[in-house]
Amino acid sequence: MNYYPEAMARLIGELQKLPTVGPKTAQRLAFYFLKMSVMDAKGIAQSIEDVKSALDYCTRCGNITDTDPCRICTDPRRDRQLICVVKDPDDLLAIERTNQYNGLYHTLMGVLSPLNGVGPQELRMSGLFERVEKDHIKEVIIAISSTTEGQATALYLTRQLTQKFTVSVSQIAHGIPVGGDLDYIDELTIAKALEGRRPFGP
Amino acid sequence: MWLNHLTLRNFRNYTDLEIYFPDAINLIVGNNAQGKTNLLEAIYFVSTAKSHRTHSNRELIHYDSDWFYLKAGIGALSANLSLEDKVQFPVANWQQQVVRECFPVGNELIIEASHEVEGQKQFRLNGDLLPKLSEWVGQFRVVLFSPESLILVKGAPGDRRRFLDQLICQINPLYLSQLQRYQSSLRQRNELLKQIRNHRQSVDLLEPWDELLVEDGILITKVRTQMLDLLHQSAKNHHAQLTQSTEVLNLRYCPSLQEVETTDNSEKEVAVNHFRQRLQKSRSTDLIYGNTSVGPHRDEFKLFIQEPDSNSIQREVKLYGSQGQQRTTSLALKLGEVELIHSQTGNVPVVLLDDVLSELDDIRSQLLFALFQDFGAQLFITATREEEWVAHLPTNFNQHYRLITIDNGQIVA
């Protein structure tokens, strides 16, 4: 890349650190920055810096936040004896967007995966146990995806929680997606959906 | 199922070939190392996304290229066109136009497969990119008979297990995702066993993975039990025909767990507890070896023959069968495969016979072709010379066949 001036080469190199950005996209973005007004470019640089200096993970729930503890953890209108466990802040926001949930959260920052060297120590599990004990939590809802790793994590958490504390543990339903056609769904999913069936009608 | 046409670019020794197959029986002849098997391999790859000869996709690419591309047009036997009609197309006339009439445009399923040296295999179905293998397998069904089919009888338990799994996948594509799920949990558990052995994790972490193995393992055992039962019936019948009822073939499923036959809840409960206990019991040895010793990944089925008298001794074909008996048994299994795919999916698979003519004595090959005439399958057969094929024909065999002569990656006649 020595045919670029050094500053340009450095920018292209930095942009390539982003996910889904390869050499060609990085080059296109770099040229785009070059054409931008100084103000726009500074705006982008500044907002990246702000995110890094002003935002951090909430020490209680692990959500991204500009105040610690975060706004959800300090919201007085929320049910403070209900915790929903999710994999990462993305999933937390997905649930938050539905406006259907009014408790607190706890993000694990990953799922168990021996092959990737992730054990309970690598996840924010002890923090969850501490909260359950100290804050007298009544119910923990596990909302982790139904991949094998996700399910192993859910099973492990359930076992640990029910052994250590008197807390009720539930898991979000897994099964047929809304609008899904039974024909196209594998046996395991249907079996799960049947297992988790609920009374219907008046 | 009918393979209408096939395009090969930079596949093995073919640089660019487009060929139409209006005929039911396609005899591919040519000297050694001219590309007869490569042509069958291309058909097999389009069906299964794998080669039957190698695990390395690199080998499939032409030696002075860095990609290959395959395209196949698949039709079902259409309602207004019987097998006889199709067979009567004059051989010289296999031009595009004839085929277009034969299979109206739009009725065809187009499958494209490509691979670059540095990239992933890509598959398109009617132009749409397919991201998952499970969406792909089972679209176009083929059954391959080759000298290697003998490993079904002589090979390790894993060879028979793979045969069974592949058969189930062709019939029930959703089975593949179940199998992949099970295998992913298994890999995680084995890695965890090693970590626990080295005191890097605690033993109570095993439990969730055990639960996942039980859940998927029971479903897999159930599907295999059902399919093996069907395969047993069908292979047994074909074996009786091939041996003119002088021998009886029996298949016995030897699951690592106990068989699961019904979806009855109480029975499922028993099976679940059984698997759980077995995992518990083997835990200490599993920890020593860093490997899971019970579960469907250790399943196998065994093959026995006996004389028609039901009191006679059952002998395992793998250990006590003669070469001839082993060949007949593998043939019966393959015919069972054809029949099951036909009866379970309503589609007759395309049948590939790679280099098997020389292996069969006359009676068996005559019977073999009679059976194919019953099924009405489209056949692709390789032979070094046309005489070799003619010598194997039954005396009353009057089916038209098309001769495709191959010379150095080109069709010369």
Coordinates of C-alpha atoms in Angstrom, one line a residue:
Chain A
M1 CA 0.0 0.0 0.0
N2 CA 3.0 2.3 -0.3
Y3 CA 1.5 4.1 -3.3
Y4 CA -0.8 6.0 -0.9
P5 CA 0.4 8.9 1.2
E6 CA 1.0 7.7 4.7
A7 CA -2.1 9.2 6.4
M8 CA -4.3 7.6 3.8
A9 CA -2.7 4.2 4.2
R10 CA -3.2 4.5 7.9
L11 CA -6.9 5.3 7.6
I12 CA -7.5 2.4 5.2
G13 CA -5.7 0.1 7.6
E14 CA -7.8 1.4 10.6
L15 CA -11.1 1.0 8.7
Q16 CA -10.3 -2.6 7.9
K17 CA -10.5 -3.4 11.6
L18 CA -14.3 -3.0 11.4
P19 CA -16.4 -6.0 10.9
T20 CA -17.5 -6.8 7.3
V21 CA -15.1 -4.2 6.0
G22 CA -12.4 -5.6 3.6
P23 CA -9.6 -3.8 1.7
K24 CA -11.9 -2.6 -1.1
T25 CA -14.6 -1.2 1.1
A26 CA -12.0 0.4 3.4
Q27 CA -10.5 2.2 0.4
R28 CA -13.9 3.4 -0.8
L29 CA -14.8 4.7 2.6
A30 CA -11.4 6.4 3.0
F31 CA -11.8 8.3 -0.3
Y32 CA -15.3 9.3 0.8
F33 CA -13.9 10.8 4.0
L34 CA -11.3 12.6 1.9
K35 CA -14.1 14.3 -0.1
M36 CA -16.2 15.2 3.0
S37 CA -16.2 18.7 4.5
V38 CA -13.9 19.1 7.4
M39 CA -16.8 19.7 9.7
D40 CA -18.6 16.4 8.8
A41 CA -15.4 14.4 9.1
K42 CA -14.6 16.0 12.5
G43 CA -18.2 15.2 13.6
I44 CA -17.6 11.5 12.8
A45 CA -14.3 11.5 14.6
Q46 CA -15.8 13.3 17.6
S47 CA -18.8 10.9 17.9
I48 CA -16.5 7.9 17.9
E49 CA -14.4 9.5 20.6
D50 CA -17.5 10.4 22.6
V51 CA -18.8 6.8 22.5
K52 CA -15.5 5.6 23.8
S53 CA -15.0 8.2 26.5
A54 CA -18.6 8.7 27.7
L55 CA -20.1 5.2 27.3
D56 CA -19.3 2.1 29.3
Y57 CA -20.9 -1.1 30.4
C58 CA -23.2 -0.8 33.5
T59 CA -21.4 -2.5 36.4
R60 CA -24.7 -4.0 37.5
C61 CA -26.5 -5.3 34.4
G62 CA -23.8 -5.0 31.7
N63 CA -25.9 -2.8 29.5
I64 CA -24.2 0.0 27.5
T65 CA -24.7 3.3 29.4
D66 CA -23.5 6.8 30.0
T67 CA -24.3 6.7 33.7
D68 CA -23.4 4.0 36.1
P69 CA -25.6 2.3 37.1
C70 CA -27.6 2.6 33.9
R71 CA -31.0 4.2 33.4
I72 CA -32.8 0.8 33.4
C73 CA -31.2 -0.3 36.7
T74 CA -32.1 3.0 38.4
D75 CA -35.6 3.3 36.9
P76 CA -38.0 3.4 40.0
R77 CA -41.1 2.3 37.9
R78 CA -39.6 -1.1 37.0
D79 CA -40.2 -4.3 38.9
R80 CA -37.0 -4.7 40.9
Q81 CA -37.5 -8.3 41.8
L82 CA -37.5 -9.6 38.3
I83 CA -34.3 -10.1 36.2
C84 CA -34.2 -11.1 32.5
V85 CA -30.9 -12.8 31.6
V86 CA -29.6 -12.2 28.0
K87 CA -26.5 -13.0 26.1
D88 CA -25.4 -9.4 25.2
P89 CA -26.6 -5.8 25.0
D90 CA -27.9 -6.3 21.5
D91 CA -30.4 -8.9 22.8
L92 CA -31.3 -6.6 25.7
L93 CA -32.2 -3.8 23.3
A94 CA -34.3 -6.3 21.2
I95 CA -36.4 -7.1 24.2
E96 CA -36.5 -3.5 25.3
R97 CA -37.9 -2.4 21.9
T98 CA -41.0 -4.6 22.4
N99 CA -42.1 -2.5 25.4
Q100 CA -43.5 -5.7 26.9
Y101 CA -41.0 -6.2 29.7
N102 CA -40.9 -4.2 32.9
G103 CA -38.2 -5.8 35.0
L104 CA -34.4 -5.5 35.2
Y105 CA -31.8 -7.2 33.0
H106 CA -28.5 -9.0 33.3
T107 CA -26.2 -9.6 30.3
L108 CA -23.8 -12.5 30.4
M109 CA -21.5 -11.2 27.6
G110 CA -21.5 -14.5 25.8
V111 CA -22.5 -18.2 26.2
L112 CA -20.7 -21.3 27.4
S113 CA -18.6 -22.9 24.7
P114 CA -15.7 -25.2 25.7
L115 CA -14.4 -25.2 22.1
N116 CA -13.9 -21.4 22.3
G117 CA -12.6 -21.6 25.8
V118 CA -15.6 -19.9 27.3
G119 CA -16.5 -21.3 30.8
P120 CA -18.6 -19.8 33.6
Q121 CA -15.6 -17.7 34.8
E122 CA -15.5 -15.9 31.4
L123 CA -19.2 -14.9 31.7
R124 CA -20.8 -12.4 34.1
M125 CA -22.4 -15.2 36.1
S126 CA -21.1 -14.5 39.6
G127 CA -22.5 -11.0 39.3
L128 CA -25.9 -12.4 38.6
F129 CA -25.7 -14.7 41.6
E130 CA -24.8 -11.8 43.8
R131 CA -27.7 -9.7 42.6
V132 CA -30.2 -12.6 43.1
E133 CA -29.0 -13.0 46.7
K134 CA -28.7 -9.3 47.7
D135 CA -31.6 -7.8 45.9
H136 CA -34.0 -10.6 46.9
I137 CA -34.9 -11.4 43.3
K138 CA -38.1 -13.4 43.0
E139 CA -38.0 -14.5 39.4
V140 CA -35.2 -14.9 36.8
I141 CA -36.3 -15.2 33.1
I142 CA -33.7 -16.7 30.8
A143 CA -33.9 -15.3 27.3
I144 CA -31.0 -16.9 25.5
S145 CA -31.2 -18.2 21.9
S146 CA -31.8 -21.9 21.3
T147 CA -28.5 -22.8 19.8
T148 CA -26.7 -25.7 21.5
E149 CA -24.4 -23.3 23.3
G150 CA -27.3 -21.1 24.3
Q151 CA -29.3 -24.1 25.6
A152 CA -26.3 -25.4 27.6
T153 CA -25.9 -22.0 29.2
A154 CA -29.6 -21.9 30.1
L155 CA -29.6 -25.4 31.6
Y156 CA -26.4 -24.6 33.6
L157 CA -27.8 -21.3 34.9
T158 CA -31.1 -22.8 35.9
R159 CA -29.4 -25.6 37.8
Q160 CA -27.1 -23.2 39.6
L161 CA -29.8 -20.7 40.5
T162 CA -32.3 -23.2 41.8
Q163 CA -29.6 -25.0 43.9
K164 CA -28.2 -21.9 45.5
F165 CA -31.3 -19.7 46.0
T166 CA -35.0 -19.8 46.4
V167 CA -35.9 -18.1 43.2
S168 CA -38.2 -19.2 40.4
V169 CA -36.5 -19.6 37.0
S170 CA -38.3 -19.5 33.7
Q171 CA -37.2 -19.6 30.1
I172 CA -38.8 -17.8 27.2
A173 CA -40.8 -20.1 24.9
H174 CA -39.1 -21.8 21.9
G175 CA -41.0 -23.1 19.0
I176 CA -43.0 -22.2 15.9
P177 CA -42.4 -18.6 14.8
V178 CA -45.4 -16.4 14.4
G179 CA -46.7 -16.9 10.9
G180 CA -44.5 -20.0 10.4
D181 CA -45.6 -23.0 8.4
L182 CA -45.4 -26.3 10.3
D183 CA -44.3 -28.1 7.1
Y184 CA -41.0 -26.3 7.1
I185 CA -40.1 -26.8 10.7
D186 CA -37.8 -29.6 12.0
E187 CA -39.0 -32.3 14.3
L188 CA -37.1 -31.0 17.3
T189 CA -38.6 -27.5 17.1
I190 CA -42.1 -29.0 16.8
A191 CA -41.4 -31.4 19.7
K192 CA -40.3 -28.4 21.8
A193 CA -43.4 -26.5 20.8
L194 CA -45.6 -29.4 21.7
E195 CA -43.9 -29.8 25.0
G196 CA -44.4 -26.1 25.8
R197 CA -48.0 -26.0 24.7
R198 CA -50.5 -24.0 26.7
P199 CA -54.3 -24.2 27.3
F200 CA -56.2 -22.4 24.7
G201 CA -59.6 -20.8 24.7
P202 CA -61.9 -19.6 27.5
Chain B
M1 CA -36.0 -37.7 -11.3
W2 CA -34.4 -37.0 -14.6
L3 CA -31.1 -35.3 -15.4
N4 CA -31.9 -33.3 -18.5
H5 CA -28.5 -31.6 -19.1
L6 CA -25.2 -31.0 -17.4
T7 CA -22.6 -28.3 -17.8
L8 CA -19.0 -28.8 -16.6
R9 CA -16.4 -26.1 -16.5
N10 CA -12.9 -26.7 -15.2
F11 CA -14.2 -29.8 -13.4
R12 CA -11.5 -32.5 -13.2
N13 CA -10.3 -33.0 -16.8
Y14 CA -13.3 -31.2 -18.4
T15 CA -12.6 -27.6 -19.4
D16 CA -16.0 -26.9 -21.0
L17 CA -18.7 -29.4 -21.7
E18 CA -22.4 -29.1 -22.1
I19 CA -24.3 -32.3 -22.6
Y20 CA -28.0 -33.3 -22.9
F21 CA -29.4 -36.6 -21.7
P22 CA -32.8 -37.4 -23.2
D23 CA -32.3 -41.1 -22.9
A24 CA -33.0 -43.4 -20.0
I25 CA -29.9 -45.5 -20.4
N26 CA -26.6 -43.7 -20.9
L27 CA -23.6 -45.9 -21.5
I28 CA -20.3 -43.9 -21.1
V29 CA -17.4 -45.6 -22.7
G30 CA -13.8 -44.7 -23.2
N31 CA -10.3 -45.9 -22.4
N32 CA -8.9 -45.5 -18.9
A33 CA -8.2 -42.0 -17.5
Q34 CA -10.3 -40.2 -20.1
G35 CA -13.0 -38.9 -17.7
K36 CA -15.8 -41.5 -17.5
T37 CA -15.9 -41.5 -13.7
N38 CA -15.3 -37.8 -13.6
L39 CA -18.6 -37.3 -15.4
L40 CA -20.5 -39.5 -12.8
E41 CA -18.6 -37.7 -10.1
A42 CA -20.0 -34.3 -11.4
I43 CA -23.6 -35.7 -11.3
Y44 CA -23.0 -37.1 -7.8
F45 CA -21.6 -33.7 -6.6
V46 CA -24.6 -31.9 -7.9
S47 CA -26.8 -34.2 -5.9
T48 CA -24.9 -34.5 -2.6
A49 CA -22.5 -31.5 -2.5
K50 CA -19.7 -34.1 -2.1
S51 CA -17.4 -36.2 -4.2
H52 CA -17.6 -39.9 -3.8
R53 CA -13.9 -40.2 -4.3
T54 CA -12.2 -37.4 -2.4
H55 CA -12.7 -35.1 0.6
S56 CA -10.6 -32.4 -1.0
N57 CA -12.5 -30.1 -3.2
R58 CA -9.2 -28.8 -4.6
E59 CA -8.8 -32.1 -6.5
L60 CA -12.1 -31.4 -8.4
I61 CA -10.7 -28.3 -10.0
H62 CA -9.0 -28.6 -13.4
Y63 CA -5.2 -28.6 -12.9
D64 CA -4.6 -25.2 -14.6
S65 CA -7.6 -23.4 -13.2
D66 CA -8.6 -22.1 -9.8
W67 CA -12.3 -22.7 -9.9
F68 CA -14.9 -25.1 -11.2
Y69 CA -18.6 -24.7 -12.1
L70 CA -21.3 -27.2 -12.6
K71 CA -24.9 -26.7 -13.8
A72 CA -27.6 -29.3 -14.0
G73 CA -31.2 -29.2 -15.2
I74 CA -33.4 -31.6 -13.3
G75 CA -36.9 -32.7 -14.4
A76 CA -39.4 -35.0 -12.9
L77 CA -40.8 -37.6 -15.3
S78 CA -43.6 -35.4 -16.7
A79 CA -47.1 -36.7 -16.7
N80 CA -47.7 -36.4 -20.4
L81 CA -44.4 -38.0 -21.4
S82 CA -43.9 -41.6 -20.5
L83 CA -40.6 -43.3 -20.2
E84 CA -41.1 -45.0 -23.5
D85 CA -41.6 -41.7 -25.4
K86 CA -38.4 -40.4 -24.1
V87 CA -36.4 -43.5 -24.9
Q88 CA -37.5 -43.3 -28.5
F89 CA -35.7 -40.0 -29.2
P90 CA -33.1 -40.8 -31.9
V91 CA -29.7 -40.7 -30.5
A92 CA -28.3 -38.3 -33.1
N93 CA -31.0 -35.8 -32.2
W94 CA -30.1 -34.9 -28.7
Q95 CA -29.9 -31.2 -29.6
Q96 CA -31.1 -28.5 -27.3
Q97 CA -34.4 -28.1 -29.2
V98 CA -35.5 -31.6 -28.7
V99 CA -34.8 -31.4 -25.0
R100 CA -36.7 -28.1 -24.7
E101 CA -39.7 -29.8 -26.1
C102 CA -39.1 -32.8 -23.9
F103 CA -38.9 -30.6 -20.8
P104 CA -40.8 -27.3 -21.2
V105 CA -38.8 -24.4 -19.9
G106 CA -39.8 -23.5 -16.4
N107 CA -40.6 -27.1 -15.4
E108 CA -37.0 -27.6 -14.8
L109 CA -35.0 -27.3 -11.6
I110 CA -31.7 -25.7 -12.2
I111 CA -28.9 -26.5 -9.8
E112 CA -25.6 -24.7 -10.0
A113 CA -22.5 -25.6 -7.9
S114 CA -19.3 -23.7 -7.9
H115 CA -16.1 -23.7 -6.0
E116 CA -13.0 -21.4 -5.9
V117 CA -9.7 -22.5 -4.5
E118 CA -9.7 -19.8 -1.8
G119 CA -13.5 -19.8 -1.3
Q120 CA -16.4 -21.8 -0.1
K121 CA -18.6 -24.1 -2.1
Q122 CA -21.6 -22.2 -3.5
F123 CA -24.9 -23.6 -4.5
R124 CA -27.8 -22.0 -6.4
L125 CA -31.2 -23.4 -6.9
N126 CA -33.0 -21.8 -9.8
G127 CA -30.6 -18.9 -9.4
D128 CA -31.1 -18.4 -5.6
L129 CA -28.0 -18.8 -3.4
L130 CA -28.5 -21.4 -0.8
P131 CA -26.7 -20.6 2.5
K132 CA -27.4 -23.9 4.2
L133 CA -26.4 -27.4 3.2
S134 CA -29.7 -28.8 4.7
E135 CA -31.7 -26.7 2.1
W136 CA -29.7 -28.4 -0.6
V137 CA -29.5 -32.1 0.1
G138 CA -32.5 -34.0 -1.2
Q139 CA -33.4 -31.7 -4.1
F140 CA -31.9 -34.0 -6.7
R141 CA -31.6 -37.6 -5.6
V142 CA -29.0 -40.1 -7.0
V143 CA -27.9 -43.5 -5.9
L144 CA -24.3 -44.5 -6.8
F145 CA -23.1 -48.1 -7.3
S146 CA -19.3 -48.3 -7.4
P147 CA -16.7 -50.9 -6.4
E148 CA -16.4 -48.9 -3.2
S149 CA -20.0 -49.8 -2.3
L150 CA -18.5 -53.0 -0.9
I151 CA -17.3 -51.0 2.2
L152 CA -21.0 -51.0 3.2
V153 CA -20.4 -54.7 4.0
K154 CA -16.6 -54.9 4.7
G155 CA -16.0 -51.4 6.2
A156 CA -16.1 -50.1 9.7
P157 CA -19.3 -49.4 11.7
G158 CA -18.9 -45.7 10.7
D159 CA -19.2 -46.5 7.0
R160 CA -22.6 -48.2 7.5
R161 CA -23.7 -45.4 9.9
R162 CA -22.9 -42.8 7.2
F163 CA -24.8 -44.7 4.6
L164 CA -27.8 -44.8 6.8
D165 CA -27.6 -41.1 7.7
Q166 CA -27.1 -40.1 4.1
L167 CA -30.2 -42.2 3.1
I168 CA -32.3 -40.5 5.8
C169 CA -31.1 -37.1 4.7
Q170 CA -32.1 -37.7 1.1
I171 CA -35.6 -38.6 2.3
N172 CA -35.9 -36.2 5.2
P173 CA -33.7 -33.2 4.8
L174 CA -34.6 -31.9 8.3
Y175 CA -32.7 -34.8 9.8
L176 CA -29.5 -33.2 8.8
S177 CA -29.9 -30.2 11.0
Q178 CA -30.7 -32.5 13.9
L179 CA -27.6 -34.5 13.3
Q180 CA -25.5 -31.4 13.0
R181 CA -26.9 -30.1 16.3
Y182 CA -26.1 -33.4 18.0
Q183 CA -22.6 -33.4 16.6
S184 CA -22.0 -29.8 17.7
S185 CA -23.0 -30.7 21.3
L186 CA -20.8 -33.8 21.1
R187 CA -17.7 -31.8 20.1
Q188 CA -18.3 -29.3 22.9
R189 CA -18.7 -32.1 25.4
N190 CA -15.5 -33.8 24.3
E191 CA -13.6 -30.6 24.6
L192 CA -15.0 -30.0 28.0
L193 CA -14.1 -33.5 29.1
K194 CA -10.4 -32.7 28.3
Q195 CA -10.6 -29.4 30.1
I196 CA -12.1 -31.1 33.2
R197 CA -9.4 -33.7 33.0
N198 CA -6.8 -31.0 33.0
H199 CA -8.5 -29.3 36.0
R200 CA -9.4 -26.2 34.0
Q201 CA -13.2 -26.6 34.5
S202 CA -15.4 -28.2 37.1
V203 CA -17.3 -31.4 36.5
D204 CA -20.8 -29.9 37.1
L205 CA -20.5 -28.2 33.7
L206 CA -21.0 -31.5 32.0
E207 CA -24.6 -31.8 32.9
P208 CA -26.1 -29.3 30.4
W209 CA -24.3 -30.9 27.5
D210 CA -25.4 -34.3 28.7
E211 CA -29.0 -33.0 28.6
L212 CA -28.6 -31.7 25.0
L213 CA -27.1 -35.0 23.8
V214 CA -30.0 -36.9 25.4
E215 CA -32.6 -34.6 23.8
D216 CA -31.2 -34.8 20.2
G217 CA -29.8 -38.4 20.6
I218 CA -33.2 -39.9 21.3
L219 CA -34.7 -38.3 18.2
I220 CA -31.8 -39.5 16.1
T221 CA -32.2 -43.1 17.4
K222 CA -35.9 -43.0 16.8
V223 CA -35.5 -41.9 13.1
R224 CA -32.8 -44.5 12.5
T225 CA -34.8 -47.3 14.1
Q226 CA -37.7 -46.5 11.7
M227 CA -35.6 -46.2 8.6
L228 CA -33.5 -49.3 9.3
D229 CA -36.7 -51.3 9.6
L230 CA -37.8 -50.2 6.2
L231 CA -34.4 -50.8 4.7
H232 CA -34.4 -54.3 6.2
Q233 CA -37.6 -55.2 4.5
S234 CA -36.6 -53.8 1.1
A235 CA -33.0 -55.1 1.1
K236 CA -34.2 -58.5 2.2
N237 CA -36.6 -58.8 -0.8
H238 CA -33.9 -57.7 -3.3
H239 CA -31.4 -60.1 -1.8
A240 CA -33.9 -62.9 -2.2
Q241 CA -34.3 -62.1 -5.9
L242 CA -30.6 -61.8 -6.5
T243 CA -29.9 -65.1 -4.9
Q244 CA -33.0 -66.7 -6.2
S245 CA -34.1 -67.3 -2.6
T246 CA -31.2 -69.6 -1.7
E247 CA -30.1 -67.2 1.1
V248 CA -31.9 -64.8 3.5
L249 CA -30.4 -61.4 4.4
N250 CA -31.1 -59.9 7.8
L251 CA -30.2 -56.4 9.0
R252 CA -29.8 -55.8 12.7
Y253 CA -29.7 -52.4 14.1
C254 CA -27.2 -52.2 17.0
P255 CA -27.9 -48.9 18.6
S256 CA -25.5 -47.6 21.3
L257 CA -28.7 -46.8 23.3
Q258 CA -31.8 -48.9 23.2
E259 CA -34.1 -48.6 20.3
V260 CA -36.8 -46.0 20.4
E261 CA -39.8 -47.1 18.4
T262 CA -42.8 -45.0 19.4
T263 CA -43.4 -41.4 20.4
D264 CA -45.4 -42.7 23.3
N265 CA -44.5 -40.4 26.2
S266 CA -43.9 -43.1 28.8
E267 CA -41.6 -44.9 26.5
K268 CA -39.7 -41.8 25.6
E269 CA -39.3 -41.2 29.4
V270 CA -37.7 -44.6 29.7
A271 CA -35.4 -43.9 26.8
V272 CA -34.4 -40.5 28.3
N273 CA -33.6 -42.1 31.6
H274 CA -31.7 -44.9 30.0
F275 CA -29.4 -42.5 28.0
R276 CA -28.9 -40.3 31.1
Q277 CA -27.8 -43.3 33.2
R278 CA -25.5 -44.5 30.5
L279 CA -23.8 -41.1 30.3
Q280 CA -23.5 -41.1 34.1
K281 CA -22.0 -44.5 34.2
S282 CA -19.5 -43.9 31.5
R283 CA -18.5 -40.5 32.9
S284 CA -15.3 -41.6 34.7
T285 CA -13.9 -43.4 31.7
D286 CA -15.1 -40.6 29.4
L287 CA -13.0 -38.2 31.5
I288 CA -9.9 -40.4 31.2
Y289 CA -10.2 -40.6 27.4
G290 CA -11.5 -37.1 26.7
N291 CA -14.2 -38.7 24.5
T292 CA -17.9 -39.6 24.8
S293 CA -18.3 -43.3 24.6
V294 CA -22.1 -43.7 24.4
G295 CA -24.7 -42.3 22.1
P296 CA -25.9 -42.5 18.5
H297 CA -22.5 -41.6 17.2
R298 CA -21.5 -45.1 18.2
D299 CA -24.5 -46.8 16.4
E300 CA -24.1 -49.5 13.8
F301 CA -26.0 -52.1 11.9
K302 CA -24.9 -55.6 11.2
L303 CA -25.6 -57.8 8.2
F304 CA -26.3 -61.5 8.5
I305 CA -27.2 -64.2 6.0
Q306 CA -28.7 -67.6 6.6
E307 CA -30.2 -70.4 4.6
P308 CA -33.9 -70.2 4.0
D309 CA -34.6 -72.7 6.8
S310 CA -35.4 -70.4 9.7
N311 CA -33.5 -72.6 12.2
S312 CA -30.2 -72.3 10.4
I313 CA -27.4 -70.3 11.8
Q314 CA -27.0 -66.6 11.0
R315 CA -23.5 -65.7 9.9
E316 CA -22.3 -62.2 9.8
V317 CA -21.5 -61.3 6.1
K318 CA -18.6 -59.1 7.0
L319 CA -16.7 -61.9 8.8
Y320 CA -17.9 -65.1 7.1
G321 CA -19.3 -64.1 3.7
S322 CA -17.5 -65.0 0.5
Q323 CA -16.5 -62.2 -1.9
G324 CA -19.6 -63.0 -4.0
Q325 CA -21.9 -63.0 -1.0
Q326 CA -20.5 -59.6 0.2
R327 CA -21.1 -58.1 -3.3
T328 CA -24.6 -59.4 -3.4
T329 CA -25.3 -58.0 0.0
S330 CA -24.0 -54.5 -0.8
L331 CA -26.0 -54.7 -4.1
A332 CA -29.2 -55.5 -2.1
L333 CA -28.5 -52.6 0.3
K334 CA -28.1 -50.2 -2.7
L335 CA -31.3 -51.5 -4.3
G336 CA -33.0 -51.0 -1.0
E337 CA -31.8 -47.4 -1.1
V338 CA -33.3 -46.9 -4.6
E339 CA -36.6 -48.4 -3.5
L340 CA -36.8 -46.5 -0.2
I341 CA -36.1 -43.2 -1.9
H342 CA -38.8 -44.1 -4.5
S343 CA -41.4 -45.2 -1.9
Q344 CA -40.7 -42.4 0.6
T345 CA -40.4 -39.4 -1.7
G346 CA -42.3 -40.5 -4.8
N347 CA -39.3 -39.8 -7.0
V348 CA -37.2 -42.5 -8.6
P349 CA -33.5 -41.5 -8.1
V350 CA -31.1 -41.3 -10.9
V351 CA -28.8 -44.3 -10.7
L352 CA -25.1 -44.2 -11.4
L353 CA -23.2 -47.4 -12.0
D354 CA -19.5 -46.7 -11.9
D355 CA -17.3 -49.6 -13.0
V356 CA -19.5 -52.3 -11.6
L357 CA -20.2 -54.3 -14.7
S358 CA -17.1 -56.3 -14.5
E359 CA -17.9 -57.3 -10.9
L360 CA -21.1 -59.1 -11.4
D361 CA -21.8 -62.5 -12.7
D362 CA -24.4 -62.8 -15.5
I363 CA -27.4 -63.9 -13.5
R364 CA -27.0 -61.1 -11.1
S365 CA -26.5 -58.4 -13.7
Q366 CA -29.5 -59.6 -15.6
L367 CA -31.6 -59.4 -12.5
L368 CA -30.1 -56.0 -11.7
F369 CA -31.3 -54.6 -15.0
A370 CA -34.7 -56.2 -14.8
L371 CA -35.0 -54.4 -11.5
F372 CA -34.0 -51.1 -13.0
Q373 CA -36.6 -51.6 -15.7
D374 CA -39.1 -52.0 -12.9
F375 CA -38.1 -48.8 -11.3
G376 CA -37.7 -46.9 -14.6
A377 CA -34.7 -45.0 -13.4
Q378 CA -32.5 -43.0 -15.6
L379 CA -29.1 -44.8 -15.7
F380 CA -25.6 -43.7 -16.2
I381 CA -23.1 -46.6 -16.7
T382 CA -19.4 -46.5 -17.3
A383 CA -17.6 -49.3 -19.2
T384 CA -14.3 -49.4 -21.1
R385 CA -16.0 -50.9 -24.2
E386 CA -19.5 -51.3 -25.5
E387 CA -19.0 -55.1 -25.8
E388 CA -18.5 -55.3 -22.1
W389 CA -22.0 -53.9 -21.6
V390 CA -23.6 -56.0 -24.4
A391 CA -22.2 -59.1 -22.8
H392 CA -24.1 -58.3 -19.6
L393 CA -27.5 -57.7 -21.1
P394 CA -30.3 -60.1 -20.5
T395 CA -31.4 -61.9 -23.7
N396 CA -34.8 -60.3 -23.6
F397 CA -33.4 -56.8 -23.0
N398 CA -34.5 -54.6 -25.8
Q399 CA -34.2 -51.1 -24.3
H400 CA -32.6 -48.5 -26.4
Y401 CA -29.5 -47.0 -25.0
R402 CA -27.3 -44.1 -25.9
L403 CA -23.6 -44.5 -26.3
I404 CA -21.4 -41.6 -25.1
T405 CA -17.8 -42.0 -26.1
I406 CA -15.3 -40.0 -24.1
D407 CA -11.8 -39.1 -25.1
N408 CA -9.6 -36.8 -23.0
G409 CA -12.4 -34.8 -21.5
Q410 CA -14.3 -34.5 -24.8
I411 CA -17.3 -36.2 -26.2
V412 CA -16.3 -37.7 -29.5
A413 CA -19.4 -39.7 -30.4

